[in-house]
Coordinates of C-alpha atoms and ligand atoms in Angstrom, one line a residue:
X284 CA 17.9 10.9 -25.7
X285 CA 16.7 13.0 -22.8
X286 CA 14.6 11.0 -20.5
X287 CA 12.4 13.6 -17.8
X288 CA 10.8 11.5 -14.6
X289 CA 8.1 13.0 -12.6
X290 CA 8.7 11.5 -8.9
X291 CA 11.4 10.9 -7.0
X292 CA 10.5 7.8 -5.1
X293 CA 9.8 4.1 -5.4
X294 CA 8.4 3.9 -9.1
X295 CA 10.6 7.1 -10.3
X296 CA 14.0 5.7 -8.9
X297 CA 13.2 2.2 -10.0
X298 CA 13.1 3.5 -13.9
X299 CA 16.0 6.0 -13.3
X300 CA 18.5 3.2 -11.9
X301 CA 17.4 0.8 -15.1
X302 CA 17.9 3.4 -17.7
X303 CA 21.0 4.2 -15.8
X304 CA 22.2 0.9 -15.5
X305 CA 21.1 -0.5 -18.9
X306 CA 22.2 2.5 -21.2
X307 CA 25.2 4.6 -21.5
X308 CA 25.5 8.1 -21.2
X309 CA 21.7 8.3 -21.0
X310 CA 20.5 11.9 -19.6
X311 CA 18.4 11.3 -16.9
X312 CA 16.3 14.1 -15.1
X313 CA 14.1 13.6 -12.2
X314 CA 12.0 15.8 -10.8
X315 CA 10.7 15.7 -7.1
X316 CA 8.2 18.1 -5.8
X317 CA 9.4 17.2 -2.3
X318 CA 12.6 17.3 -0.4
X319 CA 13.7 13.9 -0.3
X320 CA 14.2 11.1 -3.0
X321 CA 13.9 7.4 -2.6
X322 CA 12.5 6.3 1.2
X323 CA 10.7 3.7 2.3
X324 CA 7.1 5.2 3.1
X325 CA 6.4 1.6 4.1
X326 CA 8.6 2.1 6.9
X327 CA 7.4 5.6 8.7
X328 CA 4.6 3.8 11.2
X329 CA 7.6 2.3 13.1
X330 CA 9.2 5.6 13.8
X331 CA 6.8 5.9 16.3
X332 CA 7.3 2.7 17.9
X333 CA 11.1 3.2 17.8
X334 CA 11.8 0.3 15.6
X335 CA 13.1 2.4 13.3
X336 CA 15.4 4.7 15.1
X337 CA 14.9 8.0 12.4
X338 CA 13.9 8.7 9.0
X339 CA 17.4 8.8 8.0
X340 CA 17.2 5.3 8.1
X341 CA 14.3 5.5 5.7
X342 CA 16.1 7.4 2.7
X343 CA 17.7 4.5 0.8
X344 CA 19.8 6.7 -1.8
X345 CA 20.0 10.8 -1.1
X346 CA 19.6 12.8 -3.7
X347 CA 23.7 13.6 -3.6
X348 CA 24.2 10.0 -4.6
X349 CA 22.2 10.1 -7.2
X350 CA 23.7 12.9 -8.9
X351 CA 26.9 12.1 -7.8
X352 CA 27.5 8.5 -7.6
X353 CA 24.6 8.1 -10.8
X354 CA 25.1 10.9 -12.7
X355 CA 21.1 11.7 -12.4
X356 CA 20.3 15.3 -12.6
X357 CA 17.8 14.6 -9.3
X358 CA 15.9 18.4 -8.8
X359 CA 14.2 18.8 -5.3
X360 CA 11.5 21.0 -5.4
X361 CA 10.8 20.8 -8.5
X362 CA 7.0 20.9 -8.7
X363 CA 5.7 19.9 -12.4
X364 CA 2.1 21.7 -12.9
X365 CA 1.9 20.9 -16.7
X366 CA 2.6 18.8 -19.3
X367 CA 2.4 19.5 -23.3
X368 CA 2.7 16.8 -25.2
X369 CA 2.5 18.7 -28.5
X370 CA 5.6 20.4 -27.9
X371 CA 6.9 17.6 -25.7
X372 CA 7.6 20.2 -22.6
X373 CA 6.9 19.7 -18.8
X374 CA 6.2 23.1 -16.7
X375 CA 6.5 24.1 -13.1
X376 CA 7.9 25.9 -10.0
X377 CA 11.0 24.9 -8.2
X378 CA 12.4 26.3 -5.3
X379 CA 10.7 25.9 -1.4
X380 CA 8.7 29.2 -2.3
X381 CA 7.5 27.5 -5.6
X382 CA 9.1 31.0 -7.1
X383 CA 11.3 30.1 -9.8
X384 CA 9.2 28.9 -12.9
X385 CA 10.9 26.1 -15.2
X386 CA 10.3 24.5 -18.0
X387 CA 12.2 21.0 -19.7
X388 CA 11.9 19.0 -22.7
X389 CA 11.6 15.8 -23.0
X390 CA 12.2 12.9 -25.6
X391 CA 10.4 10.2 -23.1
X392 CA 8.4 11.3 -20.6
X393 CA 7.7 8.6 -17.4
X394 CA 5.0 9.9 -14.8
X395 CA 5.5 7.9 -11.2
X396 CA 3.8 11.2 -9.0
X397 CA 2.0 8.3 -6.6
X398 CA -0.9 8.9 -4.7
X399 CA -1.8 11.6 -1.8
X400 CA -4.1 10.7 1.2
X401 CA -7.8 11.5 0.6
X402 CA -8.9 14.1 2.9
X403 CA -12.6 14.2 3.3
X404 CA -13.9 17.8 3.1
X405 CA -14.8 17.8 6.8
X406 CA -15.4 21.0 8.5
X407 CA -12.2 21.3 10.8
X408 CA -9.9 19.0 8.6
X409 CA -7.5 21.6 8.7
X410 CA -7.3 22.1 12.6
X411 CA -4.0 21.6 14.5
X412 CA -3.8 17.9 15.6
X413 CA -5.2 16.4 12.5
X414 CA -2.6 14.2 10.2
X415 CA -2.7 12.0 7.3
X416 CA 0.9 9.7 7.1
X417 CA 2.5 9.9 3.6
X418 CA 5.9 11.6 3.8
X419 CA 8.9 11.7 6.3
X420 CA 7.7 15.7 6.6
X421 CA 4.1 14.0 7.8
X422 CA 5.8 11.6 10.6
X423 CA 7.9 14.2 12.0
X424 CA 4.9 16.3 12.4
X425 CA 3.1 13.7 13.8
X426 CA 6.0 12.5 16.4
X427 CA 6.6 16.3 17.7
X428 CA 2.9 16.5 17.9
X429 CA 2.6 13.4 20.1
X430 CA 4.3 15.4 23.3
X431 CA 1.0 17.3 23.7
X432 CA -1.5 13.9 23.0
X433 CA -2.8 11.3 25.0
X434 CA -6.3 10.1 23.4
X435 CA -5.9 9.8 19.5
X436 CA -8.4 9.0 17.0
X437 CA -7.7 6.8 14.1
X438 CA -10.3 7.5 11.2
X439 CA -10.1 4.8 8.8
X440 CA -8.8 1.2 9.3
X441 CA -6.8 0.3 5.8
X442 CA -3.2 -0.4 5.7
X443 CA -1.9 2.7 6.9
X444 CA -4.5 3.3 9.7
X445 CA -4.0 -0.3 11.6
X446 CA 0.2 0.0 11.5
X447 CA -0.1 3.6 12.7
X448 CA -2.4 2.5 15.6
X449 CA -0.5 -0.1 16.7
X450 CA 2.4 2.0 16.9
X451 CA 0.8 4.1 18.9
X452 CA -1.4 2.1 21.1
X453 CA 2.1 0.0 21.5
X454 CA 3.8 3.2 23.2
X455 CA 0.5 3.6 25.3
X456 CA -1.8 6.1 23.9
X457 CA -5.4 6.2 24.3
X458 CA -6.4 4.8 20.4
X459 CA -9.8 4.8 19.5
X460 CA -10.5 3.2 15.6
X461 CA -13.3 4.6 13.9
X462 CA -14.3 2.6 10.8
X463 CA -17.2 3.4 8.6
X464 CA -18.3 -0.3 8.0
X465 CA -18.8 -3.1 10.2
X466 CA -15.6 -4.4 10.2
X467 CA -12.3 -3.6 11.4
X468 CA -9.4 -3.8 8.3
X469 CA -12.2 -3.6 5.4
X470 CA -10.2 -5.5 3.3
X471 CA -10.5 -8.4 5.0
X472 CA -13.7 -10.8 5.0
X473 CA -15.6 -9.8 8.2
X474 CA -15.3 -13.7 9.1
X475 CA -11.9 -12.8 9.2
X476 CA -11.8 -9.4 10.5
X477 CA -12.8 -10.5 13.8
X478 CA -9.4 -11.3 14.4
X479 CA -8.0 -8.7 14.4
X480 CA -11.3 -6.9 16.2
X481 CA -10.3 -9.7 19.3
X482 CA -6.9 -8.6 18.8
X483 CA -7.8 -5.0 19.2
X484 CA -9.7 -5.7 22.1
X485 CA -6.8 -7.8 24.0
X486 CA -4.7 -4.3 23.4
X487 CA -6.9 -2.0 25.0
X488 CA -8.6 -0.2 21.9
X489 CA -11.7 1.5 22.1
X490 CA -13.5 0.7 18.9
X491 CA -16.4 2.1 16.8
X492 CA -17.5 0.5 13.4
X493 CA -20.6 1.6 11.4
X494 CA -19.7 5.1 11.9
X495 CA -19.7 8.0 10.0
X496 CA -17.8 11.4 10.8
X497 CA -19.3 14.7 10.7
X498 CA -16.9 17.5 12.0
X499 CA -14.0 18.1 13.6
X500 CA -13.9 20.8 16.0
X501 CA -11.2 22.8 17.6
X502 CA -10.6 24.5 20.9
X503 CA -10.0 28.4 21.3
X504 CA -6.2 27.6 20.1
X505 CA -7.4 26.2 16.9
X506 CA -6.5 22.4 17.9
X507 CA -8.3 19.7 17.5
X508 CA -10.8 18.7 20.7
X509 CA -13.8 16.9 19.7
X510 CA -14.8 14.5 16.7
X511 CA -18.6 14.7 15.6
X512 CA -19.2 11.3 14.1
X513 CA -23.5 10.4 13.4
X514 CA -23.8 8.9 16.6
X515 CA -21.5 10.5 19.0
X516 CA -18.9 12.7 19.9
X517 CA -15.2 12.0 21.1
X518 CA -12.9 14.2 22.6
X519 CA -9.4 13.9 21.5
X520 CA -6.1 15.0 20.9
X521 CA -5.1 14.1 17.6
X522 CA -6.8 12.8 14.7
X523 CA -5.1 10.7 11.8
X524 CA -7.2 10.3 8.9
X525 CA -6.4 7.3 6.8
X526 CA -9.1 6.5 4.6
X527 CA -7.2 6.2 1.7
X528 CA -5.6 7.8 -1.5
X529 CA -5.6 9.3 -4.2
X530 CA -3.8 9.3 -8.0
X531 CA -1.6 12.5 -8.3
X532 CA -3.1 13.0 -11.9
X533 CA -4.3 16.5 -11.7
X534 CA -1.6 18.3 -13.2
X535 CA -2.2 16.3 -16.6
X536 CA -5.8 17.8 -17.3
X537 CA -5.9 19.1 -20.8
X538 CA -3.4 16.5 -21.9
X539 CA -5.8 14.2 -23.3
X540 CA -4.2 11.1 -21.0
X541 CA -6.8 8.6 -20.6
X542 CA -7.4 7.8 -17.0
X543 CA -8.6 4.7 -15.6
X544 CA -9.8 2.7 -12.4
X545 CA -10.1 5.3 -9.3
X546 CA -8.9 8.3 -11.5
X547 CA -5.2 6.4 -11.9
X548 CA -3.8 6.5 -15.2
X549 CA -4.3 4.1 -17.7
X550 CA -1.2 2.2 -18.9
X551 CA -0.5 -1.2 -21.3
X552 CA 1.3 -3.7 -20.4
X553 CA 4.6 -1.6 -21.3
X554 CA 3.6 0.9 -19.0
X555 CA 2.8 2.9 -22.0
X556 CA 0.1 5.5 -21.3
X557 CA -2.4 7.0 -24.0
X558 CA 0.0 9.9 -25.2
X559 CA 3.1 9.3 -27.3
X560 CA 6.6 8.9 -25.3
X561 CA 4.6 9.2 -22.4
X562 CA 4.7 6.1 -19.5
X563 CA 3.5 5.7 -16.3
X564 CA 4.5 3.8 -13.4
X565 CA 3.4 3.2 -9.4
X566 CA 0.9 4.4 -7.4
X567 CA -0.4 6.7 -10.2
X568 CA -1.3 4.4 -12.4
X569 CA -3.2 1.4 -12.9
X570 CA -2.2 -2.0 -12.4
X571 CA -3.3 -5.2 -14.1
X572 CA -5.4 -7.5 -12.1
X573 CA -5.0 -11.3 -13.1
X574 CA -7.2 -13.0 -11.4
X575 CA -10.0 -10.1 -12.1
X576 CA -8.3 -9.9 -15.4
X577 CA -9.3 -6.1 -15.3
X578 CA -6.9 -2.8 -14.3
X579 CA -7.3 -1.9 -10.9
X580 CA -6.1 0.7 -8.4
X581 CA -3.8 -1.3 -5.8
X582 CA -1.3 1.4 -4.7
X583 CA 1.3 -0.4 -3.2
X584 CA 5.1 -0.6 -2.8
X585 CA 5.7 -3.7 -3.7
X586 CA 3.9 -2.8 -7.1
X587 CA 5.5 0.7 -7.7
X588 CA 9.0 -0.7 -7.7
X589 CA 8.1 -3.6 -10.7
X590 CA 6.4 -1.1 -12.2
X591 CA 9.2 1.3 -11.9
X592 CA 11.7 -1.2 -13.1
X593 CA 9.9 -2.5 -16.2
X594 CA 9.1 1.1 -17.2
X595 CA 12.4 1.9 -17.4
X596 CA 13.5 -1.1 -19.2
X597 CA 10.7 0.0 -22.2
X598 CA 11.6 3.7 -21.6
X599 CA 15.3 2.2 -22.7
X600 CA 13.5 0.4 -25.9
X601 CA 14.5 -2.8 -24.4
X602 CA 10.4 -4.2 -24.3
X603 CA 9.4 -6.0 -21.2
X604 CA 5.9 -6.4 -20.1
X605 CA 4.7 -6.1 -16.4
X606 CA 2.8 -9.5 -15.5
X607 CA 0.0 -8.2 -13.1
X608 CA -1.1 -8.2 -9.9
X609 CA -2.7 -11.0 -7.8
X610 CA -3.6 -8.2 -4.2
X611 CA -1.0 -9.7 -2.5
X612 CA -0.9 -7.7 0.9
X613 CA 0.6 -8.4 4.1
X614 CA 0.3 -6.5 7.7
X615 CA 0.9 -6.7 11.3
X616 CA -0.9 -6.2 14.0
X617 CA 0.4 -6.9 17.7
X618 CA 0.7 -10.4 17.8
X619 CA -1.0 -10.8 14.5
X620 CA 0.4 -11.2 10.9
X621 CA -2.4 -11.0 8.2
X622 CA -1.9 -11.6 4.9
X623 CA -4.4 -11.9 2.0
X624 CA -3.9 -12.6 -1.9
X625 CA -6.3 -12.6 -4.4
X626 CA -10.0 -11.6 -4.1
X627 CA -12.1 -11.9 -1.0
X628 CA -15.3 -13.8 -0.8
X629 CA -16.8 -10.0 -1.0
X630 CA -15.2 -9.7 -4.6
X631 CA -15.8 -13.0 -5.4
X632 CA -19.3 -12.2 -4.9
X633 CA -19.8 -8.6 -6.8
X634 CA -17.6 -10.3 -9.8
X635 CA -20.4 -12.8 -9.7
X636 CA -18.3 -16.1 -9.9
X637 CA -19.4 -19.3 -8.5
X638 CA -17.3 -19.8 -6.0
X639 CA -16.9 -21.6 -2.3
X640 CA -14.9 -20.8 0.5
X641 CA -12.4 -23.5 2.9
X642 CA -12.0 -22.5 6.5
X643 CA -9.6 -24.2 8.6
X644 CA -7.8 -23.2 11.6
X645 CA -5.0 -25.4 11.7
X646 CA -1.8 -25.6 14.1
X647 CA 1.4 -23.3 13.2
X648 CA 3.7 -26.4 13.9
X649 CA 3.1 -29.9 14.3
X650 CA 0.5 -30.6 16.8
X651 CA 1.9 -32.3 19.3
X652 CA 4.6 -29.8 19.7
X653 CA 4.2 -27.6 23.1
X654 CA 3.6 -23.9 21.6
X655 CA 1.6 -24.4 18.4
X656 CA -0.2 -21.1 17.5
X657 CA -3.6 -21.3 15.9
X658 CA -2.8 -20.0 12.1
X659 CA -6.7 -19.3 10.5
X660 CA -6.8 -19.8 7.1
X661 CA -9.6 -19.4 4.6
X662 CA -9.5 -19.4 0.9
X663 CA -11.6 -18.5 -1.9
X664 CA -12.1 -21.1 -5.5
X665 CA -14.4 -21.2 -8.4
X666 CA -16.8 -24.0 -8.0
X667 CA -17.0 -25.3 -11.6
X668 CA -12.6 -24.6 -12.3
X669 CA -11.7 -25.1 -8.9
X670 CA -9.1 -22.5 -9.2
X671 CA -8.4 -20.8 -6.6
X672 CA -9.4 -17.2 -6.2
X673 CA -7.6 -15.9 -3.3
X674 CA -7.1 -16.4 0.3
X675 CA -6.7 -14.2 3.7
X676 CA -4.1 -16.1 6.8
X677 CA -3.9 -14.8 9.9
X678 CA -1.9 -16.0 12.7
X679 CA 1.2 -14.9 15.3
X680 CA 3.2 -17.3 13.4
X681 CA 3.8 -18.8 9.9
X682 CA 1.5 -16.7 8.1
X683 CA 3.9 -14.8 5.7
X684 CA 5.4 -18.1 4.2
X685 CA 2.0 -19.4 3.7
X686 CA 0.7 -16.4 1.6
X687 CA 3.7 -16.2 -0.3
X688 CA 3.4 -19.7 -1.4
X689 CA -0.3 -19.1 -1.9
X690 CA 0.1 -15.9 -3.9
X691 CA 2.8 -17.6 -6.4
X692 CA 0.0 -20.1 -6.8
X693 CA -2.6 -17.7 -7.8
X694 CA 0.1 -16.0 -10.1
X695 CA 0.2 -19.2 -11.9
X696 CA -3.7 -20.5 -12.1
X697 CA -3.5 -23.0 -9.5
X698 CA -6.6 -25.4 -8.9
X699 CA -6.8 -26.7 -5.3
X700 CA -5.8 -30.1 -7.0
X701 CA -2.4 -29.1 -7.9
X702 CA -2.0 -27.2 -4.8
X703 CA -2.8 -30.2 -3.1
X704 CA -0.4 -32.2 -5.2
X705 CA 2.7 -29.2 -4.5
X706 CA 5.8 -30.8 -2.4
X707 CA 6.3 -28.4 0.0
X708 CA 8.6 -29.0 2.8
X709 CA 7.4 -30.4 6.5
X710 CA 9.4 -30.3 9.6
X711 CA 7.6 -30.5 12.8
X712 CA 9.0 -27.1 14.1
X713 CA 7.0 -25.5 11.0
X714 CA 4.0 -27.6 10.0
X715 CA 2.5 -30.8 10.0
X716 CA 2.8 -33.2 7.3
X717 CA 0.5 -31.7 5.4
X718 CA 1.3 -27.9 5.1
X719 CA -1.9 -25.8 7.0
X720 CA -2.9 -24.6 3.5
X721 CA -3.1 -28.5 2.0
X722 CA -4.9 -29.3 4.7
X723 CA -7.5 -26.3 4.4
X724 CA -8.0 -27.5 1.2
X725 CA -8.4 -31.0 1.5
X726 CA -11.0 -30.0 4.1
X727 CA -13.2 -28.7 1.2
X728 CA -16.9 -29.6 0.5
Ligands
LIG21 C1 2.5 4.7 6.0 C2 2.6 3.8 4.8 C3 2.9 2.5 4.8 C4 2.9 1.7 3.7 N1 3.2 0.4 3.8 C5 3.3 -0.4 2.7 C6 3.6 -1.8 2.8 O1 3.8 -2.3 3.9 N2 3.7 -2.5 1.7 C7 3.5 -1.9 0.4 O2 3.6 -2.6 -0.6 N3 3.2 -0.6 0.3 C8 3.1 0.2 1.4 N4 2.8 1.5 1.3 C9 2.6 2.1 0.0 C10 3.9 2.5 -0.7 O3 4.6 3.3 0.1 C11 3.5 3.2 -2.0 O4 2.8 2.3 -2.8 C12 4.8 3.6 -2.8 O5 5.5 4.6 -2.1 C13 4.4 4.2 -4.1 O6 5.5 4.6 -4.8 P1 5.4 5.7 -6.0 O7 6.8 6.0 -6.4 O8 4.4 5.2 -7.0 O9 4.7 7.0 -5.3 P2 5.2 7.9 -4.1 O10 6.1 7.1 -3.2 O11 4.0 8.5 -3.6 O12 6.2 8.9 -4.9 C14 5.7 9.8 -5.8 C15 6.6 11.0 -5.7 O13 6.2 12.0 -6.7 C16 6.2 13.3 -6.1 N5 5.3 14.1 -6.9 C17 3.9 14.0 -6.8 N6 3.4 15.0 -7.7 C18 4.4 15.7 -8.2 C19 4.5 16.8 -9.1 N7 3.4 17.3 -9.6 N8 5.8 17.3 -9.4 C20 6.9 16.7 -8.9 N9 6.8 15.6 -8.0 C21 5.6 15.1 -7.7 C22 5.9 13.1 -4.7 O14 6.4 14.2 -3.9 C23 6.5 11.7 -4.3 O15 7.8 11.9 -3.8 C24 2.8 2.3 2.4 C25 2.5 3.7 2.3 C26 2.4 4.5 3.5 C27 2.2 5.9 3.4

């Protein structure tokens, strides 16, 4: 059986090292549009910063080990532009040129082609000194760019946007954020968000919220000089747009493939899409949402890779379904970590569940130690259940372990009770007797 995978990267290689793994003498072709195969996206912010001394340390297999360790038949530049599941074919251009046109059949066919930046059609998007951050190809750009920059404009303050400031601003740029709502990080509460607004403000950011850009424009070299947003205009160096992304789907029009949430393709649980021997996996697909208990759009690493994995296990005919997704998301930011699981008081709201909110600030450690670090903690529950919705922790310390431990409690349907009730450990180094999230909610209404 010939298995064909469209993406070289975190949802692709997942499936390709199961079928691999799992079945002998399977024939396993990827196909990667790019240069590279396998690296940790997740990872490119800190190349600026240094903490990460190249991209070489990104690339977690190279495409040589994959053919030749795996015995994968990895293509670079291999673009797929078409797929005909009549004939059960894909279609494209390989080569750096795109020259060479190619065509392979395919007995099971697993789409992982992830998700690009969005762009916003922008007069003088395509000026010298404007980025968007995806690819090792993108950072490098960016890095060699940053000799001739010191303001820089952030447009959008997501995920990507925040690490890639504080990169930056950390190696002492000039970083002004410009967010379109009122908020800093928008997918935070903006109880929350002032945080990391105070944080931003300790490091020196200039910062502009309820703004909306108009044009870029360029000096007489065709760089980048001024951004036009409604109610001013910056001069700058370099722009980095990161107001999201968006499904790579488009070479599957004509197919039939239904498409769901945010234009991502639709899967079942088996990561089986619409068309027969077709699956999907990643950041181009749609992922299950259990506390919404709807398909949702959450592009994320952390999802591509179980994704990945548990498409290749059905790809194999060895059925496994993938559980869901509770929007489990952690970041930093300077001093900060912020993590947040589950839905926000703002989802909470537009799903229309009665719900309540705990706030608590509690101390990192036990309180009487010297050092303890505020950790801020709010969380989300259904009034009339008292499940427990979701939660967002922010702190300089202990705020990872206490998301994890919150998110495996949303996994599993948790009401504040048996939270409450959970043994979780207690040293005064690391909490108080009560754990910070026990006591946030036994400070409910
Ligand atoms: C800067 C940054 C930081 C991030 N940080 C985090 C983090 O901290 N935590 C987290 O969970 N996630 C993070 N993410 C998100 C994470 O990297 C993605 O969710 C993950 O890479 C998705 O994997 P994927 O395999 O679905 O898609 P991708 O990694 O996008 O891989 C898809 C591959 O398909 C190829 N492709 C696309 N179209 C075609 C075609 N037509 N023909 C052939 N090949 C094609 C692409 O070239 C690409 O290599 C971050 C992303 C970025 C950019």
């Amino acid at each position: 059986m010939h298995f064909v995978i469209i993406g070289g990267d975190a949802a692709g290689m997942s499936a390709a090292m199961q079928i691999i793994r799992k079945l002998e003498n399977a024939e396993v072709t990827v196909l990667e549009r790019g240069g590279y195969f396998s690296y940790a996206q997740c990872g490119l912010p800190y190349v600026i910063s240094n903490e990460v001394e190249s991209t070489r340390q990104l690339v977690a297999r190279d495409v040589n080990t994959f053919r030749e360790k795996y015995g994968i038949d990895a293509r670079t530049f291999h673009h797929v532009s078409a797929v005909d599941p009549e004939e059960k074919t894909v279609s494209g251009f390989a080569g750096e040129t795109g020259s060479e046109p190619f065509t392979i059949s395919y007995d099971r066919l697993l789409i992982a082609t992830g998700a690009r930046p969005s762009l916003p059609d922008w007069e003088g998007k395509d000026l010298h000194g404007v980025h968007t951050l995806k690819t090792i190809p993108d950072i490098e750009k960016i890095k060699a760019d940053l000799a001739q920059t010191k303001d820089i404009t952030v447009i959008g303050t997501g995920y990507v946007g925040i690490e890639l400031a504080e990169t930056m601003r950390t190696e002492g740029y000039h970083v002004r954020l410009i967010q379109r709502g009122d908020h800093l990080a928008p997918m935070l509460d903006p109880d929350m968000a002032e945080h990391i607004q105070k944080e931003a403000e300790t490091h020196g950011y200039e910062i502009h919220t309820n703004e909306d850009i108009e044009r870029l424009e360029g000096n007489s070299e065709g760089r980048v000089q001024k951004v036009h947003t409604k109610h001013s205009t910056f001069e700058t160096d370099m722009v980095i747009v990161a107001t999201g992304v968006h499904p790579n789907v488009e070479f599957l029009a004509g197919t039939g493939i239904t498409l769901g949430k945010r234009g991502a393709i639709s899967v079942n649980r088996y990561m089986q899409t619409s068309l027969p021997d077709v699956y999907a996996a990643g950041d181009c697909a749609v992922q299950y949402h259990r506390i919404k208990e709807t398909d949702e759009f959450l592009p994320l690493g952390t999802h591509a890779n179980k994704q990945g994995r548990i498409a290749g296990l059905n790809l194999i005919g060895q059925p496994r379904t993938f559980k869901g997704v509770v929007g489990t998301a952690l970041f930093r930011f300077h001093g900060l970590t912020t993590g947040l699981t589950g839905l926000t008081e703002k989802e909470a709201q537009d799903l229309n569940l009665p719900y309540a909110t705990a706030m608590h600030t509690a101390s990192h450690n036990a309180g009487y130690f010297k050092n303890h670090l505020p950790l801020h903690i709010k969380l989300v529950y259904q009034t009339d259940t008292k499940r427990i919705l979701g939660g967002q922790i922010i702190g300089e310390a202990g705020a990872d372990k206490r998301l994890d431990v919150l998110a495996t409690a949303l996994f599993h349907n948790m009401t504040l009770d048996e939270f409450e009730d959970l043994d979780l450990s207690y040293s005064p180094p690391y909490n108080g007797v009560w754990d910070p999230l026990q006591q946030t909610i036994r400070r409910r209404q």
